[in-house]
Coordinates of C-alpha atoms in Angstrom, one line a residue:
Chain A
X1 CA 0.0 0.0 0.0
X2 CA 1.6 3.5 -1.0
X3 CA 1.7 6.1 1.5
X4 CA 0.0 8.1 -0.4
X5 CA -3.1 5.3 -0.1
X6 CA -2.7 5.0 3.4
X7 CA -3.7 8.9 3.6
X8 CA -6.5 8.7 1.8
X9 CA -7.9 6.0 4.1
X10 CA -7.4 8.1 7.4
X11 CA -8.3 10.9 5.7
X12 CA -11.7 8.9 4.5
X13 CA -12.0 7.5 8.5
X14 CA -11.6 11.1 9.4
X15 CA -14.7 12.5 7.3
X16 CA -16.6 9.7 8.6
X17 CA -16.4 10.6 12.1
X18 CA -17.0 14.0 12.0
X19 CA -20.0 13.4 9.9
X20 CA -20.8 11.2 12.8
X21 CA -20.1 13.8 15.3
X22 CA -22.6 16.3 13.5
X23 CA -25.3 13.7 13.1
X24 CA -24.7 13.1 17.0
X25 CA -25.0 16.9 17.9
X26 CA -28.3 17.4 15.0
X27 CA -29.9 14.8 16.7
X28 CA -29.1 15.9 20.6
X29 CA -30.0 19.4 19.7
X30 CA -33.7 18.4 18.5
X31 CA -36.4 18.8 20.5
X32 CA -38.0 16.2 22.8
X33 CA -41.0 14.7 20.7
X34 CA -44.3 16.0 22.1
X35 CA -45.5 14.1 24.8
X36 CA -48.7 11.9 22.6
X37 CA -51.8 13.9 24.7
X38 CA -53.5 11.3 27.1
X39 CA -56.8 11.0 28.9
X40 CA -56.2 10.1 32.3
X41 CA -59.4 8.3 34.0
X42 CA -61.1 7.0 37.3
X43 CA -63.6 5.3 38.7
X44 CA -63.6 6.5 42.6
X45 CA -66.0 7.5 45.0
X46 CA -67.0 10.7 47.3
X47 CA -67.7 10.5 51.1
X48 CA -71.4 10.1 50.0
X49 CA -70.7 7.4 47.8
X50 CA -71.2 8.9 44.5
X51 CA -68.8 7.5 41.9
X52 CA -67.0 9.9 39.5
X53 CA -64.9 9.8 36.5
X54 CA -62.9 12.4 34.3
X55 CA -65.8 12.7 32.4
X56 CA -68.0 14.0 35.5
X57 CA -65.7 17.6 34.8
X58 CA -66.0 17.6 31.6
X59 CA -66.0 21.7 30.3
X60 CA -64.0 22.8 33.5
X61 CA -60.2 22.3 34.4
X62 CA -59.3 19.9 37.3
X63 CA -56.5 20.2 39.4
X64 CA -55.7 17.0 40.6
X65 CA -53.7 15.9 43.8
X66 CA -52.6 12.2 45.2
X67 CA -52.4 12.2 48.7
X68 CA -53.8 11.0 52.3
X69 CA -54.9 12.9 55.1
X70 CA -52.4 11.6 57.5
X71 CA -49.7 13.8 55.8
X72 CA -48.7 16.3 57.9
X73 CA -45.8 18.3 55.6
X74 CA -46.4 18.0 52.0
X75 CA -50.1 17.4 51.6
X76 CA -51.4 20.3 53.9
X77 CA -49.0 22.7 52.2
X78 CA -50.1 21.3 48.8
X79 CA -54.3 21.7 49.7
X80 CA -53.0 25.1 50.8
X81 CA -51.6 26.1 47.8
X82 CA -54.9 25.0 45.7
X83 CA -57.1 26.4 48.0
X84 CA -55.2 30.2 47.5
X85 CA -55.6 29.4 43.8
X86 CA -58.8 28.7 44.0
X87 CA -59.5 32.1 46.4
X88 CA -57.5 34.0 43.9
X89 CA -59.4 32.7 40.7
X90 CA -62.4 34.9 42.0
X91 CA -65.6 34.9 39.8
X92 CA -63.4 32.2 37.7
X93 CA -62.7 29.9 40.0
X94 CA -66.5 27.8 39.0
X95 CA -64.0 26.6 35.7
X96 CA -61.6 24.9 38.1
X97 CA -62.2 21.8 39.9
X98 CA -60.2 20.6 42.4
X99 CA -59.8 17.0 43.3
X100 CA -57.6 15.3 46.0
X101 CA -57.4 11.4 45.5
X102 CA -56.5 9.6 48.6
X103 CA -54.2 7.0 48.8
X104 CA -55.0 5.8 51.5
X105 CA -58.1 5.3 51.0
X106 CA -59.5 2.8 54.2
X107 CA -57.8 5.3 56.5
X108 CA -59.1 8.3 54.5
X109 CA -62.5 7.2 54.6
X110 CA -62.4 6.3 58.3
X111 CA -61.0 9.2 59.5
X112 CA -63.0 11.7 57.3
X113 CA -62.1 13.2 53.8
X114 CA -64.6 16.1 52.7
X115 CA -64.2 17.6 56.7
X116 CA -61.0 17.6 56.4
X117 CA -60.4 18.6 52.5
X118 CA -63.4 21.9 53.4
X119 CA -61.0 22.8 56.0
X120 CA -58.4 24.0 52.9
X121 CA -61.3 24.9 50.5
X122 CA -65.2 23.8 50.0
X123 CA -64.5 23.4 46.3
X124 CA -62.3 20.6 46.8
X125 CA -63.2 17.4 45.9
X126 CA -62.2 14.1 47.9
X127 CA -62.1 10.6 46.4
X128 CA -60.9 7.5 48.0
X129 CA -61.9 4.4 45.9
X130 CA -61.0 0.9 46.6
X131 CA -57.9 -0.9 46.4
X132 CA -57.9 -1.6 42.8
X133 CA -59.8 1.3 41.9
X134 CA -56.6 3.6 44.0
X135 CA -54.4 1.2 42.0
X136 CA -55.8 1.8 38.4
X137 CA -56.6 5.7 39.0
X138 CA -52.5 6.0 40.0
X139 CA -51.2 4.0 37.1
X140 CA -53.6 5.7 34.6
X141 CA -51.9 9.5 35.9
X142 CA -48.7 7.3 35.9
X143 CA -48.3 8.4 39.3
X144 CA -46.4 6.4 42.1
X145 CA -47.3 5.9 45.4
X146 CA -46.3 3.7 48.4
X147 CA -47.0 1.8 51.6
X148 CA -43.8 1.9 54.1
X149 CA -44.2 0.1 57.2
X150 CA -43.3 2.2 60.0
X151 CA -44.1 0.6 63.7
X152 CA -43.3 4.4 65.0
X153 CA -46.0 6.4 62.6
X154 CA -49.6 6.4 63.2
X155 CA -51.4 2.9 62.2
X156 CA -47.8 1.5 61.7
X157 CA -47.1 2.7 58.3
X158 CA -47.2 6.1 56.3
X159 CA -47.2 6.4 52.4
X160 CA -45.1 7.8 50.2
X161 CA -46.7 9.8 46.9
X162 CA -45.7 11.3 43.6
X163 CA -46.5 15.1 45.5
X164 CA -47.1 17.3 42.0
X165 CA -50.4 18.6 40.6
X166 CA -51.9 17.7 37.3
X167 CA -53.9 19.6 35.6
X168 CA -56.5 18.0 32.9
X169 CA -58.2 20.4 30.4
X170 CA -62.0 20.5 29.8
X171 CA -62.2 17.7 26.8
X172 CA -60.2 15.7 29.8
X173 CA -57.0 15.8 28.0
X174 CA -53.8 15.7 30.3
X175 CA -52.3 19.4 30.0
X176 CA -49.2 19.5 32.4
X177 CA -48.0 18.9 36.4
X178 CA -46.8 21.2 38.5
X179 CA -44.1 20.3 40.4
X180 CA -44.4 20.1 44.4
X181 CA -43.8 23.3 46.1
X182 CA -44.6 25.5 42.5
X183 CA -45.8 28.8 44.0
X184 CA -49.9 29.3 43.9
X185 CA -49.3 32.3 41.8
X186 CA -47.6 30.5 38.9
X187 CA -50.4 27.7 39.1
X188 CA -53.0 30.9 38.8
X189 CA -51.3 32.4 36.3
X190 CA -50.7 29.5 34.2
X191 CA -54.4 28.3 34.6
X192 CA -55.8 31.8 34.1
X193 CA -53.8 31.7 30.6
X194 CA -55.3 28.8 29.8
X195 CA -58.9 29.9 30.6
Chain B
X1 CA -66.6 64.3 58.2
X2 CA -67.8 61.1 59.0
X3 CA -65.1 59.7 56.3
X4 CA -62.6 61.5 58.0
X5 CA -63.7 60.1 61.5
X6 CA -64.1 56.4 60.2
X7 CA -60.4 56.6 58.5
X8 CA -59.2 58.0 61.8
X9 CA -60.8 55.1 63.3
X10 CA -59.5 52.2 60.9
X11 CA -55.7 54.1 61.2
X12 CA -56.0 53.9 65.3
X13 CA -56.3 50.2 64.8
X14 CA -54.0 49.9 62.2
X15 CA -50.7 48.4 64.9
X16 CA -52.8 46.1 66.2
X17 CA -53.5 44.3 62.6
X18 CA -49.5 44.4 62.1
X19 CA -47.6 41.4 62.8
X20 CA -46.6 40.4 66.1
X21 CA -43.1 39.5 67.0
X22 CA -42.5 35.9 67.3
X23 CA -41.9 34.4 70.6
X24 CA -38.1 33.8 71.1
X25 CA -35.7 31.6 73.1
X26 CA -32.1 31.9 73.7
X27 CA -29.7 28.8 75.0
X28 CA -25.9 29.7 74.5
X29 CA -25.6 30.5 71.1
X30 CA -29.0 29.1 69.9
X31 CA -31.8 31.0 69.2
X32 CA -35.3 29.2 68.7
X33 CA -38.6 31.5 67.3
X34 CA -41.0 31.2 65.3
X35 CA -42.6 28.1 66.4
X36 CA -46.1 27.6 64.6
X37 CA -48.2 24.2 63.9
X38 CA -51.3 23.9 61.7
X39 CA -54.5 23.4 63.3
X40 CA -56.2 20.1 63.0
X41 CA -59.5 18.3 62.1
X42 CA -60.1 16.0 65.1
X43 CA -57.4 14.4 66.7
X44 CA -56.5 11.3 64.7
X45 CA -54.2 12.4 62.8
X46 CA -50.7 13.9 63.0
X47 CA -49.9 17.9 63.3
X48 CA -47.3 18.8 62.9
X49 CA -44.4 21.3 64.0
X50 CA -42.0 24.1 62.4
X51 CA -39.9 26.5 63.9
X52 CA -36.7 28.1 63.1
X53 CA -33.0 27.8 65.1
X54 CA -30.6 30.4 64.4
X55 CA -26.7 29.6 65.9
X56 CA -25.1 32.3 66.4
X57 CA -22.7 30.4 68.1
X58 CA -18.9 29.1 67.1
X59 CA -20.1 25.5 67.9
X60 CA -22.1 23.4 65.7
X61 CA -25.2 21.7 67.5
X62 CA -27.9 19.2 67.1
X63 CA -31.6 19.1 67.8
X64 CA -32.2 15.1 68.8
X65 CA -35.8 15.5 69.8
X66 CA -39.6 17.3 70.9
X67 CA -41.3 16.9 73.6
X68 CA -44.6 18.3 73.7
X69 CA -47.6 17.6 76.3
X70 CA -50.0 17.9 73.7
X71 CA -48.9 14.4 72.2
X72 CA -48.4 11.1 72.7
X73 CA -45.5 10.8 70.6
X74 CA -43.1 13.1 68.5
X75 CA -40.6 12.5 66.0
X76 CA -38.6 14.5 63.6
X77 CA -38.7 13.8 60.2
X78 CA -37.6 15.4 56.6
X79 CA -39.2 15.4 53.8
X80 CA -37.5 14.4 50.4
X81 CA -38.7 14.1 47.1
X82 CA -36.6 11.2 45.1
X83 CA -37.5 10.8 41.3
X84 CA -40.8 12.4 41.8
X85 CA -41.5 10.4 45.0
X86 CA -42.0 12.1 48.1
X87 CA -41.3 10.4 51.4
X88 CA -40.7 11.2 54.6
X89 CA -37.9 9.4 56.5
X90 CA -37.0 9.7 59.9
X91 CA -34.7 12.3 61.0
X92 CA -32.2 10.8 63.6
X93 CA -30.8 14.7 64.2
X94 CA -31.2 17.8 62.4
X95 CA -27.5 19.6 62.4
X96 CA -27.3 22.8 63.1
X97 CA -24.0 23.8 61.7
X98 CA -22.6 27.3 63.5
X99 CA -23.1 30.8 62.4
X100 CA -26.3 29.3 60.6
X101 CA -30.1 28.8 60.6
X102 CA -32.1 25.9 59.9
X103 CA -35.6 25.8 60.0
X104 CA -38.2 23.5 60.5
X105 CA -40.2 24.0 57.7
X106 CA -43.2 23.3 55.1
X107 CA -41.0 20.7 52.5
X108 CA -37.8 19.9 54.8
X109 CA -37.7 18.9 58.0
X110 CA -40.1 19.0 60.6
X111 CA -41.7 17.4 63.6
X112 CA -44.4 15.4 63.8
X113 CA -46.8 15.1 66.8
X114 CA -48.5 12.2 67.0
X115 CA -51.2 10.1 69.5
X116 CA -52.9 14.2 70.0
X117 CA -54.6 14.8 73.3
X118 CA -57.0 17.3 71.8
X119 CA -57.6 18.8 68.2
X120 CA -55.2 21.6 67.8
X121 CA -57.5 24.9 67.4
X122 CA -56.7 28.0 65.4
X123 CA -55.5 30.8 67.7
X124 CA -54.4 28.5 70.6
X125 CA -50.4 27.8 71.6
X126 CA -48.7 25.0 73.1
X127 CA -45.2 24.2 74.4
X128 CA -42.6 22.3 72.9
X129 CA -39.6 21.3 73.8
X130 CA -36.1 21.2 71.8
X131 CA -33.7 19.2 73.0
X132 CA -30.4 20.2 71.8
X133 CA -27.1 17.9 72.0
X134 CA -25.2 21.0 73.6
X135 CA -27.6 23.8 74.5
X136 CA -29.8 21.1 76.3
X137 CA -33.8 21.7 76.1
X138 CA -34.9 24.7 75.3
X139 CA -38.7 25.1 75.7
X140 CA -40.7 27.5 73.0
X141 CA -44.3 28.8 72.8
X142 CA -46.1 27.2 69.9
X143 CA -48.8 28.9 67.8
X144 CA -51.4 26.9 66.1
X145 CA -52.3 29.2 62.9
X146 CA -54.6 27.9 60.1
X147 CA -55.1 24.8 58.4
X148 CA -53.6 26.8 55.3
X149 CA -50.6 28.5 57.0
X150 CA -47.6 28.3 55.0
X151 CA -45.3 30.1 57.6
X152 CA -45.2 31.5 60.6
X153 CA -46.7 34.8 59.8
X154 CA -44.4 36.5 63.1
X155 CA -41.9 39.1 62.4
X156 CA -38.5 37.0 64.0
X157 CA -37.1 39.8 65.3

């Protein structure tokens, strides 16, 4: 092979890669895919035992929060953060639902949900379904929640949660979450937009 | 006139609306204020407790443990979020490092009161006290402000 041969090959290699390089950096510098819209659902009940799915607020927002009552940091500052949006929505606020699913749903339901939920804000909503019905509500918001035994905590266990907010659009269409601790005004603001 | 008289009126009771300072304890270097709680609906479930520790000290400390006589039980515990999993693990200790605050607060750590004697109502206070590694147990009026409270709504001082 003649030098001259041998150069032509590295210098062939050498195109190669950087073409490689470019098509790396064109394909990192595209932007995420748009998530494909989804329609998240339920089948859970009210204190009074009226079942309810996404399509009972169809035509208003919902504002949606997994939780359980026997939270004592991030659900109570959560509930307070809706209720202020919902106070601050003013003559709007009858386009907004909000809707906290327990899960812990036995304990929730023992213990109380709509007294409890009323002391944050009348409008919101409380659900705690059954097991399976928790279960399939949580995996169809792809949500993650938890049982952790615990002798010390109340009942001997506490739960952990996915703590955001989601907020489904009036054809019940999955629009975004807010992440815990987002500010009440930035959830107004952001819903108000939308509205 | 009568404007004048009612605006006169609203300004005379204009201090009283303003904040209150918070109430304020001193061990060595520590300084523990702003102690607050969230009321409660019945007494089944937890309540739970903030506050906020300055050190204004050269020596680091530690805050072990509560005591409270309004509950059975306390512990302290820290909230942490974890691949958009929140959880709430035990807190052996909270460190507070010197020359710095920490507070007990919504989303981090904070004590839980468990096993309550009586619902905690709106307006009301209780004691609580901080036991420190060094300082020992420093003992703070607690002030039981809304369900919604998202601070302590006390000017520290």
């Amino acid at each position: 092979m003649t030098l001259r041969r041998i150069r032509l090959v590295l210098w062939t290699l050498v195109a190669f890669a950087l073409v490689g390089v470019l098509a790396l950096q064109w394909a990192g510098r595209r932007p995420e895919p748009p998530q494909p819209p989804f329609r998240p659902d339920f089948a859970l009940q009210d204190e009074a035992g009226r079942t309810y799915g996404m399509e009972d607020f169809r035509g208003s927002f919902a504002l949606v929060f997994f939780g359980f009552t026997n939270c004592p940091d991030v659900c109570p500052t959560t509930m307070s953060e809706v209720a202020q949006v919902m106070d601050d929505l003013g003559p709007e606020a009858d386009k907004v639902r909000p809707l906290f699913i327990s899960i812990d749903p036995e304990r929730d339901r023992r213990q109380g949900l709509a007294g409890y939920l009323a002391a944050f804000h009348p409008a919101i909503l409380g659900l705690a379904g059954d097991g399976a019905a928790t279960q399939a509500a949580t995996e169809s918001f792809k949500v993650h929640f938890g049982r952790e035994e615990d002798p010390a905590a109340p009942d001997g266990y506490s739960m952990s949660h996915s703590p955001g907010l989601f907020l489904v659009g009036p054809d019940g269409e999955w629009l975004r979450q807010f992440p815990y601790e987002t500010p009440a005004a930035e959830i107004l603001a952001d819903i108000q937009e939308r509205i | 006139m009568k404007h004048l008289a009612t605006a006169l009126g609203l300004a005379v009771t204009l201090p009283l609306a303003a904040v209150a300072e918070c109430a304020s304890v001193s061990a060595g270097g520590l300084t523990v204020t702003g102690a607050w709680s969230r009321a409660t609906i019945g007494n089944e479930r937890p309540a739970v407790f903030y506050v906020e520790i300055r050190n204004e000290g050269e020596t680091a400390d530690r805050l072990t443990g509560i005591d409270t006589p309004v509950a059975a039980m306390t512990m302290l515990h820290r909230t942490v979020v974890e691949e958009g999993v929140a959880s709430m693990p035990h807190a052996e200790a909270v460190e507070i490092p010197a020359c710095e605050t920490v507070g007990l607060a919504p989303g981090s750590h904070h004590g839980m009161l468990m096993g309550l004697t009586a619902p905690l109502t709106e307006g009301e206070s209780f004691p609580v006290t901080l036991q420190f590694e060094r300082a020992g147990a420093v003992e703070i009026d607690t002030r039981v402000l809304s369900i919604r409270a998202q601070e302590a709504q006390c000017d520290a001082g």
